[in-house]
PDB file of C-alpha atoms in Angstrom:
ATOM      1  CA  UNK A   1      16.332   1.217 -16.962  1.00 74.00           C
ATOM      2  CA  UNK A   2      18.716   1.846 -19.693  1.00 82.00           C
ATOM      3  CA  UNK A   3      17.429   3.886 -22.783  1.00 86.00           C
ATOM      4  CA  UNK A   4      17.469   1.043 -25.269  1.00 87.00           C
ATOM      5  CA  UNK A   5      15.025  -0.939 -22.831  1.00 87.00           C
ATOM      6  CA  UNK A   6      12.990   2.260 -21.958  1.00 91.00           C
ATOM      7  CA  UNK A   7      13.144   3.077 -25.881  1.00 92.00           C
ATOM      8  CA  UNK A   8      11.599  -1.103 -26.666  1.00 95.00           C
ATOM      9  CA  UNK A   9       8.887  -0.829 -23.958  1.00 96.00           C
ATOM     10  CA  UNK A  10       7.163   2.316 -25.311  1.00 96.00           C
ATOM     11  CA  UNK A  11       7.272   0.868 -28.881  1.00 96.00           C
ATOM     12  CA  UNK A  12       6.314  -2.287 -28.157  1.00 98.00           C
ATOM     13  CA  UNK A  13       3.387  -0.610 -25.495  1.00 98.00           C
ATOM     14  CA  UNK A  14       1.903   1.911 -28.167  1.00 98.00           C
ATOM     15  CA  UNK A  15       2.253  -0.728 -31.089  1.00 98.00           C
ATOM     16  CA  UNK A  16       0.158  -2.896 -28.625  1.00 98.00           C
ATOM     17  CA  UNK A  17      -2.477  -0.247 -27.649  1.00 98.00           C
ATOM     18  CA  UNK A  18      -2.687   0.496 -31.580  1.00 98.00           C
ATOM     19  CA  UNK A  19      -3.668  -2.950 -31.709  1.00 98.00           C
ATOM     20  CA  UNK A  20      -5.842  -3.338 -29.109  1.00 98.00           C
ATOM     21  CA  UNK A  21      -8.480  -0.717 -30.923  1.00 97.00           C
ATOM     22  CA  UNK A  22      -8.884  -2.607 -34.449  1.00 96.00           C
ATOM     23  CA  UNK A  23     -11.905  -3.347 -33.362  1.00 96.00           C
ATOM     24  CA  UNK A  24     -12.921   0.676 -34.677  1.00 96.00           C
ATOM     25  CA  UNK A  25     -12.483  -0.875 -38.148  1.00 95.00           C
ATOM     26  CA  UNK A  26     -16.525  -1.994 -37.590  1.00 94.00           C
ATOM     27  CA  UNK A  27     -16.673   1.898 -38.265  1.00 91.00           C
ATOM     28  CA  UNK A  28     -15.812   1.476 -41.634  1.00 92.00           C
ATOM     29  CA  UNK A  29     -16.795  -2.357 -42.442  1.00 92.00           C
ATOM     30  CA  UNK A  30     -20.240  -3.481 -42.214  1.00 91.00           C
ATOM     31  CA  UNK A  31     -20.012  -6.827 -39.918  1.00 93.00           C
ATOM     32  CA  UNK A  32     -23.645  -7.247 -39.150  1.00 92.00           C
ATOM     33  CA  UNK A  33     -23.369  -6.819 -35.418  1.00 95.00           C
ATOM     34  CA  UNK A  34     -24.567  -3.784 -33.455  1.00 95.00           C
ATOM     35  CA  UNK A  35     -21.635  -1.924 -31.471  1.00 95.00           C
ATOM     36  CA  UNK A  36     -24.068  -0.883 -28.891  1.00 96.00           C
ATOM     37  CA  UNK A  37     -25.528  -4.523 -28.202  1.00 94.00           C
ATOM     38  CA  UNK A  38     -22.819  -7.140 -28.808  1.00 95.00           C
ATOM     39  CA  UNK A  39     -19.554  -8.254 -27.181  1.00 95.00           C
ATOM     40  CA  UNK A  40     -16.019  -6.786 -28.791  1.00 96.00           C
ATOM     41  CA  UNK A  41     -15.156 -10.668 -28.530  1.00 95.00           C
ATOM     42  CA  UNK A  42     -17.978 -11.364 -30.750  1.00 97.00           C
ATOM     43  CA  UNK A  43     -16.583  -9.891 -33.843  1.00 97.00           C
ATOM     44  CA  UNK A  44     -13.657 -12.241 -33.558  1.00 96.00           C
ATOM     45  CA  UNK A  45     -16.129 -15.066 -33.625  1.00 96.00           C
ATOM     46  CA  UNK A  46     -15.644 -18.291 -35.348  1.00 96.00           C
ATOM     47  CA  UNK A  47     -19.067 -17.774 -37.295  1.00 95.00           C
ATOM     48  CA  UNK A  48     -18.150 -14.001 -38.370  1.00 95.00           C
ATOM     49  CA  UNK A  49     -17.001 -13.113 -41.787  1.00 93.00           C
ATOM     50  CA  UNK A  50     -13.702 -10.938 -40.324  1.00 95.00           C
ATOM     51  CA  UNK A  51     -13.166 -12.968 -37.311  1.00 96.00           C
ATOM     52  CA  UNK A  52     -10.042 -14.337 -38.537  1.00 97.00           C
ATOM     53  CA  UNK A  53      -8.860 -10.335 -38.766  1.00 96.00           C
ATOM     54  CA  UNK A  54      -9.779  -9.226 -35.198  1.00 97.00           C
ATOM     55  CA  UNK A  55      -8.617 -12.687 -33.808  1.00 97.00           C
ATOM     56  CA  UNK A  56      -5.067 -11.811 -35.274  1.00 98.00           C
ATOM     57  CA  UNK A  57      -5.350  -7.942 -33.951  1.00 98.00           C
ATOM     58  CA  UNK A  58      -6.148  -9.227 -30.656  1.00 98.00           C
ATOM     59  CA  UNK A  59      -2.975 -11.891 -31.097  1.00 98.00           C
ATOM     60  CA  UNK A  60      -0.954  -9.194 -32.238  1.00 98.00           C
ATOM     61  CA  UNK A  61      -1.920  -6.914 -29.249  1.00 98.00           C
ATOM     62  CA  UNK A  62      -1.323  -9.418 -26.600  1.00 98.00           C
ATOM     63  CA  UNK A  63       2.029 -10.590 -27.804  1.00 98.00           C
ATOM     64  CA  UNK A  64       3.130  -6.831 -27.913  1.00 98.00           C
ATOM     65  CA  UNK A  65       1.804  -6.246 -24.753  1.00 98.00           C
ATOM     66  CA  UNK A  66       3.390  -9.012 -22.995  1.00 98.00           C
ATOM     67  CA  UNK A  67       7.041  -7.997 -24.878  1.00 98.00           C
ATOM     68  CA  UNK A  68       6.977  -4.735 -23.364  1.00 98.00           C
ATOM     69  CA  UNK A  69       5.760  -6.108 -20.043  1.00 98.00           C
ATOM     70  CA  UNK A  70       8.592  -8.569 -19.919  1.00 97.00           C
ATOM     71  CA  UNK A  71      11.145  -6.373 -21.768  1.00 97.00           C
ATOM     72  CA  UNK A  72      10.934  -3.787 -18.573  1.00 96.00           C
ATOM     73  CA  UNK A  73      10.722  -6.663 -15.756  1.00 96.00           C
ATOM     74  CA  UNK A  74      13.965  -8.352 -17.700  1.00 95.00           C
ATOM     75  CA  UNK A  75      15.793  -4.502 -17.908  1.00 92.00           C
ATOM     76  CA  UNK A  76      15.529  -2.993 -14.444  1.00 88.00           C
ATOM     77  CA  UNK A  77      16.373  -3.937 -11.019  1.00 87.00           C
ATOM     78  CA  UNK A  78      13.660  -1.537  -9.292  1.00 87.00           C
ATOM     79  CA  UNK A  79      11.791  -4.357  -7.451  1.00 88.00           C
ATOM     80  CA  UNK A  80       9.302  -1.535  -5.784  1.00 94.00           C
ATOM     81  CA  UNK A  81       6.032  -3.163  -5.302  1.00 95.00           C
ATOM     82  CA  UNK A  82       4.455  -1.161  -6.895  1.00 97.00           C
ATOM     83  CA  UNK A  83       5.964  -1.617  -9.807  1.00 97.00           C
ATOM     84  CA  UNK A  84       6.487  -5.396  -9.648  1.00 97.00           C
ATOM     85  CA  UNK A  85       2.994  -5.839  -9.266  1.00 98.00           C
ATOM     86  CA  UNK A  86       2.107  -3.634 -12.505  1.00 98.00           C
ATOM     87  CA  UNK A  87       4.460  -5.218 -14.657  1.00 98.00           C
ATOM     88  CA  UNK A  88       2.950  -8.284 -13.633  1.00 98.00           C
ATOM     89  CA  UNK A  89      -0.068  -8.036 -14.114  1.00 98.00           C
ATOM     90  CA  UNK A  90       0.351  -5.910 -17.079  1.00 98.00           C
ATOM     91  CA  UNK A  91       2.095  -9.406 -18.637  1.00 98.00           C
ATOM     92  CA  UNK A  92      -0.850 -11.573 -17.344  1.00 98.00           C
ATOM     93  CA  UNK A  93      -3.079  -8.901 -19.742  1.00 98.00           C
ATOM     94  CA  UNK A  94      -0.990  -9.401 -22.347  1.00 98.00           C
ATOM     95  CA  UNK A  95      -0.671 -13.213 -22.134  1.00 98.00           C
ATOM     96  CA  UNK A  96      -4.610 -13.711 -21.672  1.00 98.00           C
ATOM     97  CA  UNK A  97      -5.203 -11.396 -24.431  1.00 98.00           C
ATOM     98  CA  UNK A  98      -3.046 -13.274 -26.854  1.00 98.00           C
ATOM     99  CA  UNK A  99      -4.895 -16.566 -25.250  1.00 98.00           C
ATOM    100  CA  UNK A 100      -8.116 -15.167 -25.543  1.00 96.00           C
ATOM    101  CA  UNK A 101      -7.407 -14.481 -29.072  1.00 97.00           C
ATOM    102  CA  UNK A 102      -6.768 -18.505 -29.764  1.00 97.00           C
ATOM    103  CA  UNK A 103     -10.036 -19.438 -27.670  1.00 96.00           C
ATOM    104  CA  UNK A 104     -12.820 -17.653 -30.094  1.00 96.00           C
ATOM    105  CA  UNK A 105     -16.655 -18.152 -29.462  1.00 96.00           C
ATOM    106  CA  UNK A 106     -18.398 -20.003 -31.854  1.00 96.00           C
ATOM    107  CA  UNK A 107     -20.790 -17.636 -32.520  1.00 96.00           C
ATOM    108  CA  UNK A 108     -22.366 -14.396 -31.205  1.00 94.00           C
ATOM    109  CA  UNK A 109     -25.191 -14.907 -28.067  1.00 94.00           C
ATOM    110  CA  UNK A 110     -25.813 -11.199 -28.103  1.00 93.00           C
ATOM    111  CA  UNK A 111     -27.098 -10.872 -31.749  1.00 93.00           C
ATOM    112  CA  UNK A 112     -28.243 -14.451 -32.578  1.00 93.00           C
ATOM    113  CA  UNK A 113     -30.958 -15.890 -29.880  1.00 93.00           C
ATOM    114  CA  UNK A 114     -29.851 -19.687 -30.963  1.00 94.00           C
ATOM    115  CA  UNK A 115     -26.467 -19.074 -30.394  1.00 94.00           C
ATOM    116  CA  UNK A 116     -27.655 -17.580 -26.913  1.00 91.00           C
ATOM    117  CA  UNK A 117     -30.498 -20.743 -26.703  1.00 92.00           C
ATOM    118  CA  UNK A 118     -27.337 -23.179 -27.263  1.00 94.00           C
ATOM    119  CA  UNK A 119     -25.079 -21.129 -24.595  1.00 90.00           C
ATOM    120  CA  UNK A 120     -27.746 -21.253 -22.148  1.00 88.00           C
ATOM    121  CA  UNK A 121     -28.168 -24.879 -22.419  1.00 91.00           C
ATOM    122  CA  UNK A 122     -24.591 -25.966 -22.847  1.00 91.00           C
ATOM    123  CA  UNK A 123     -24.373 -27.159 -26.158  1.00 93.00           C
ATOM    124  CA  UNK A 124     -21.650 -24.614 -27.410  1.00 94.00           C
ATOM    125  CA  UNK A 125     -17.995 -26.000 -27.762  1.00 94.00           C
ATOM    126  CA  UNK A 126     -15.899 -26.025 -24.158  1.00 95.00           C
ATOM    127  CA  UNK A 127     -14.178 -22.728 -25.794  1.00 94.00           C
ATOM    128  CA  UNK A 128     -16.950 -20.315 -24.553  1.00 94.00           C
ATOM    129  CA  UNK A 129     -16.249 -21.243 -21.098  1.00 95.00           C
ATOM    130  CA  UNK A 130     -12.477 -21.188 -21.532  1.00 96.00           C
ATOM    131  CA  UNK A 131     -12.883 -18.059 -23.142  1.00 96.00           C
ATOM    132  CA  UNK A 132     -14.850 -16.052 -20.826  1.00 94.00           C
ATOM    133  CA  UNK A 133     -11.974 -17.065 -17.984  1.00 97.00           C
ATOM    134  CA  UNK A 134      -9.228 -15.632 -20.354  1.00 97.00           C
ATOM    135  CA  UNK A 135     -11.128 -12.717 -20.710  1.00 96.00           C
ATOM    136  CA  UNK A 136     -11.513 -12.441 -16.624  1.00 96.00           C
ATOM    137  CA  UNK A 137      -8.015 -12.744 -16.535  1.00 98.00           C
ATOM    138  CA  UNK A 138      -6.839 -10.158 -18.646  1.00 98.00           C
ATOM    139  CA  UNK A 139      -9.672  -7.792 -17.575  1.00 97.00           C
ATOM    140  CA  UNK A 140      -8.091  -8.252 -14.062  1.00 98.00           C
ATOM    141  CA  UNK A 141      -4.495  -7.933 -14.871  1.00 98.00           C
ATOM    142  CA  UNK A 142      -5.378  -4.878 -16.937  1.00 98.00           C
ATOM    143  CA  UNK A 143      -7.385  -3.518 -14.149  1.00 98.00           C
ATOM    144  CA  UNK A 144      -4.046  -4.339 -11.107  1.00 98.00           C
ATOM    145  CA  UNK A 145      -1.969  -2.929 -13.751  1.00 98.00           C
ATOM    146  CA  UNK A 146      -3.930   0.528 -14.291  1.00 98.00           C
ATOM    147  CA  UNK A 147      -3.481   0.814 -10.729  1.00 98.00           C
ATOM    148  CA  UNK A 148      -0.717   0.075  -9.477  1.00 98.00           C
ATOM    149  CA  UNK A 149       1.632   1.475 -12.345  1.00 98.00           C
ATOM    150  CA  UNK A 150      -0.550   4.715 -12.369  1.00 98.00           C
ATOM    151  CA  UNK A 151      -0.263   4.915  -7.972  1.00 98.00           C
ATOM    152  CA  UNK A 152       3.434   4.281  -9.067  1.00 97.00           C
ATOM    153  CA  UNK A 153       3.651   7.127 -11.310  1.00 97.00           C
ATOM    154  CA  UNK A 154       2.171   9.188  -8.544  1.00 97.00           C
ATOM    155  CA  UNK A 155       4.376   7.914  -5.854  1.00 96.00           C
ATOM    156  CA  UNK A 156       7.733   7.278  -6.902  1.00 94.00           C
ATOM    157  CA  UNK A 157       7.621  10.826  -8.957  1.00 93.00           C
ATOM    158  CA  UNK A 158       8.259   9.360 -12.706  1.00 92.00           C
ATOM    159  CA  UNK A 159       6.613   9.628 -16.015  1.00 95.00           C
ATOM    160  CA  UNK A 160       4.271  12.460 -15.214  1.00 96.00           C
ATOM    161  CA  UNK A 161       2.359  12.348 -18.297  1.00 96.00           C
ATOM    162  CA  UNK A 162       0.601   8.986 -16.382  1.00 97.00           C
ATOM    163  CA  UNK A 163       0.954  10.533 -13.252  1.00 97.00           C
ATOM    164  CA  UNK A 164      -1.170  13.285 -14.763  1.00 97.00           C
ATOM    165  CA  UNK A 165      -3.729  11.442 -16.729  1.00 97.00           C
ATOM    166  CA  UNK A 166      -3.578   8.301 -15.325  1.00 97.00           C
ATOM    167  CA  UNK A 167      -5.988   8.627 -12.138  1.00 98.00           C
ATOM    168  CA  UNK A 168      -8.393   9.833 -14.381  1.00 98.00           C
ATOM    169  CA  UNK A 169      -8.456   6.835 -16.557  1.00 98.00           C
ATOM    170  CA  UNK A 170      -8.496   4.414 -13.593  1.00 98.00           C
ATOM    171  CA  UNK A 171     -11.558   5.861 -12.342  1.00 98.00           C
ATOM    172  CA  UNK A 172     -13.192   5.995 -15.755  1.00 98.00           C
ATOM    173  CA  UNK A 173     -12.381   2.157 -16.316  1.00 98.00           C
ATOM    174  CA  UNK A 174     -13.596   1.259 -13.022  1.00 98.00           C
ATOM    175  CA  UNK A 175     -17.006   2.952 -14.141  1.00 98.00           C
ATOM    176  CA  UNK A 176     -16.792   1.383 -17.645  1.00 98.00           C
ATOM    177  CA  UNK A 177     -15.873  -1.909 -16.084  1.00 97.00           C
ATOM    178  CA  UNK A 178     -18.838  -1.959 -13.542  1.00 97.00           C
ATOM    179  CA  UNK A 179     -21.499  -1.184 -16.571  1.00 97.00           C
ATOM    180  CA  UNK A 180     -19.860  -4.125 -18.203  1.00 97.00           C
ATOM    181  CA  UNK A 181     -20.345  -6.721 -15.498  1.00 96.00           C
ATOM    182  CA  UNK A 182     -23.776  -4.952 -14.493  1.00 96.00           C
ATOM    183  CA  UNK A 183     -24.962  -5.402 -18.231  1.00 96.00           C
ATOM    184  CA  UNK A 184     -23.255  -8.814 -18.462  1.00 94.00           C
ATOM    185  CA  UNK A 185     -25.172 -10.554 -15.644  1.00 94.00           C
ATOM    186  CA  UNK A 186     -28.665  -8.589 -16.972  1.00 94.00           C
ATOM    187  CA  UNK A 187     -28.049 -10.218 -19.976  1.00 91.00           C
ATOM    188  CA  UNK A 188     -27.173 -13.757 -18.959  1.00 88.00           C
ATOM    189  CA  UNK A 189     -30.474 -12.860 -16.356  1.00 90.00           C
ATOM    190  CA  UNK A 190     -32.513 -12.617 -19.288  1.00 88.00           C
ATOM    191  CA  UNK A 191     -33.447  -9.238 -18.530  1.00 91.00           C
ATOM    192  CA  UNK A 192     -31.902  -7.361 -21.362  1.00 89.00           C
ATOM    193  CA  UNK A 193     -28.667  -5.791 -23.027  1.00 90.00           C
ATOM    194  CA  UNK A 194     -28.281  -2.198 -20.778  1.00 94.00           C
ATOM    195  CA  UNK A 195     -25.796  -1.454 -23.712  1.00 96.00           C
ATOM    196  CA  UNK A 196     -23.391  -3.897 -23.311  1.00 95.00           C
ATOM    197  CA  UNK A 197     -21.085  -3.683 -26.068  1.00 96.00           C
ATOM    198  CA  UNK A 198     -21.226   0.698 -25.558  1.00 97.00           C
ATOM    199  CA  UNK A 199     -19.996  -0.422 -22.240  1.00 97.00           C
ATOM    200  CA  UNK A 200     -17.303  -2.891 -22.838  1.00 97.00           C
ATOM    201  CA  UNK A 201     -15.680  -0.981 -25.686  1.00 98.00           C
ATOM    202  CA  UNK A 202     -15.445   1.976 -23.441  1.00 98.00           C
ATOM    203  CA  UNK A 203     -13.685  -0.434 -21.097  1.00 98.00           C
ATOM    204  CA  UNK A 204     -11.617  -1.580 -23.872  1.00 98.00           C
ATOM    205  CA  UNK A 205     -10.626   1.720 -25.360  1.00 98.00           C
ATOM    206  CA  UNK A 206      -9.912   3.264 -21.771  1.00 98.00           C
ATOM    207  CA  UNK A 207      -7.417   0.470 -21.517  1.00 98.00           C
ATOM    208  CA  UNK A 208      -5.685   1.470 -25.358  1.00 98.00           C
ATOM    209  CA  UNK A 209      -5.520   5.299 -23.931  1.00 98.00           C
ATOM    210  CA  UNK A 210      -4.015   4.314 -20.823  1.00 98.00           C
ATOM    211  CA  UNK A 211      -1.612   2.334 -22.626  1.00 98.00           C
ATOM    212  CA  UNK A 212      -0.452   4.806 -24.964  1.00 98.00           C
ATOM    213  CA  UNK A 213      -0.101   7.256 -22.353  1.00 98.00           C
ATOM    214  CA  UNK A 214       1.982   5.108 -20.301  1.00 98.00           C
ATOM    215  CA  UNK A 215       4.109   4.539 -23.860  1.00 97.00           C
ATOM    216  CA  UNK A 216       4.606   8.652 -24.201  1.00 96.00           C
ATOM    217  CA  UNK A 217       5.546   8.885 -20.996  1.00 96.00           C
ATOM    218  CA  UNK A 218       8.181   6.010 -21.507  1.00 91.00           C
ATOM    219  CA  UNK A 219       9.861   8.232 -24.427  1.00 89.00           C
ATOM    220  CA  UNK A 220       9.771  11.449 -22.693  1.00 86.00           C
ATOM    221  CA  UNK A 221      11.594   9.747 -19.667  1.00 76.00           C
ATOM    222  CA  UNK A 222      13.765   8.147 -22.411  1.00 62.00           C
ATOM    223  CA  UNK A 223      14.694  11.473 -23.889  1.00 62.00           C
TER     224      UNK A 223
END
């Protein structure tokens, strides 16, 4: 890859994993959902006083993602598999991020037992559905691309702050993602939260870490 395209992908990449946390602003705003209980998805809600703001962070992210993503697969010729495949499916993250972003729930199961009642019963709008497979889809793409562009690193001797780091955060968002599914199906089981939302925004920050480190080791390749 040339410099300028190297120099792109890790600005687009960090501006995307920047993004990708707004979701800490519930920190610092009250929003009247618990952070250890809810979805991240359920702050961008169509019921939810800011979910107009985290639907447009989670636009933004995607969109950013999926530039950098493309702007690498459109600037080198290294076809490794490896490679291909993370740059792939780091676009299909991206993409279903941004999609995910246009496809909000209508309100928040987790916090309010009607919505839940309504979800159960299938009297929420078609988006909930459609939602919950854009969300599959980008938690799978970012999961391929973890590892693949990580066992890339690793391999093919480049960026060594991911080659580094990166195992590290695979394992720890295969951990975070398995609490997340485990806690999903106890909920939709009726048989409690297990922490959900602790879970998923583990899962969701591990991916905004990995992301940024794959951005600084962009620009130290770069330079």
């Amino acid at each position: 890859m040339s410099r300028s395209v190297t120099r792109t992908a890790a600005v687009l990449l960090a501006l995307g994993a920047l993004a990708y946390t707004a979701w800490v602003l519930e920190v610092l705003v009250r929003t009247g959902l618990d952070p250890v209980r809810t979805y991240v998805s359920e702050l961008a809600a169509a019921d939810q006083p800011l979910g107009g703001l985290f639907r447009a962070t989670d636009l933004t992210a995607g969109l950013l993602v999926l530039a950098g993503a493309l702007t690498v697969l459109a600037g080198t010729r290294d076809r490794r598999p490896l490679l291909l495949t993370g740059w792939i499916a780091l676009a299909v993250f991206g993409a279903a991020t941004a999609v995910d972003s246009r496809l909000p729930l209508s309100c928040a199961p987790t916090a309010d037992p009607e919505c839940a009642a309504r979800e159960t019963a299938g009297l929420v709008p078609a988006t909930h559905t459609a939602h919950a497979v854009s969300s599959g889809l980008a938690t799978a793409g970012a999961l391929v691309a973890l590892v693949a562009l990580t066992a890339a690193a690793r391999r093919y001797g480049q960026w060594p702050p991911l080659a580094r780091t990166g195992p590290v955060l695979v394992v720890l968002e295969l951990a975070a993602t398995a609490w997340t599914l485990a806690a999903v199906a106890a909920f939709e089981a009726g048989k409690g939260i297990w922490s959900l939302g602790a879970g998923q925004r583990l899962q969701v920050l591990l991916v905004a870490v990995w992301l940024a480190v794959l951005a600084v080791s962009f620009l130290r390749e770069e330079r």
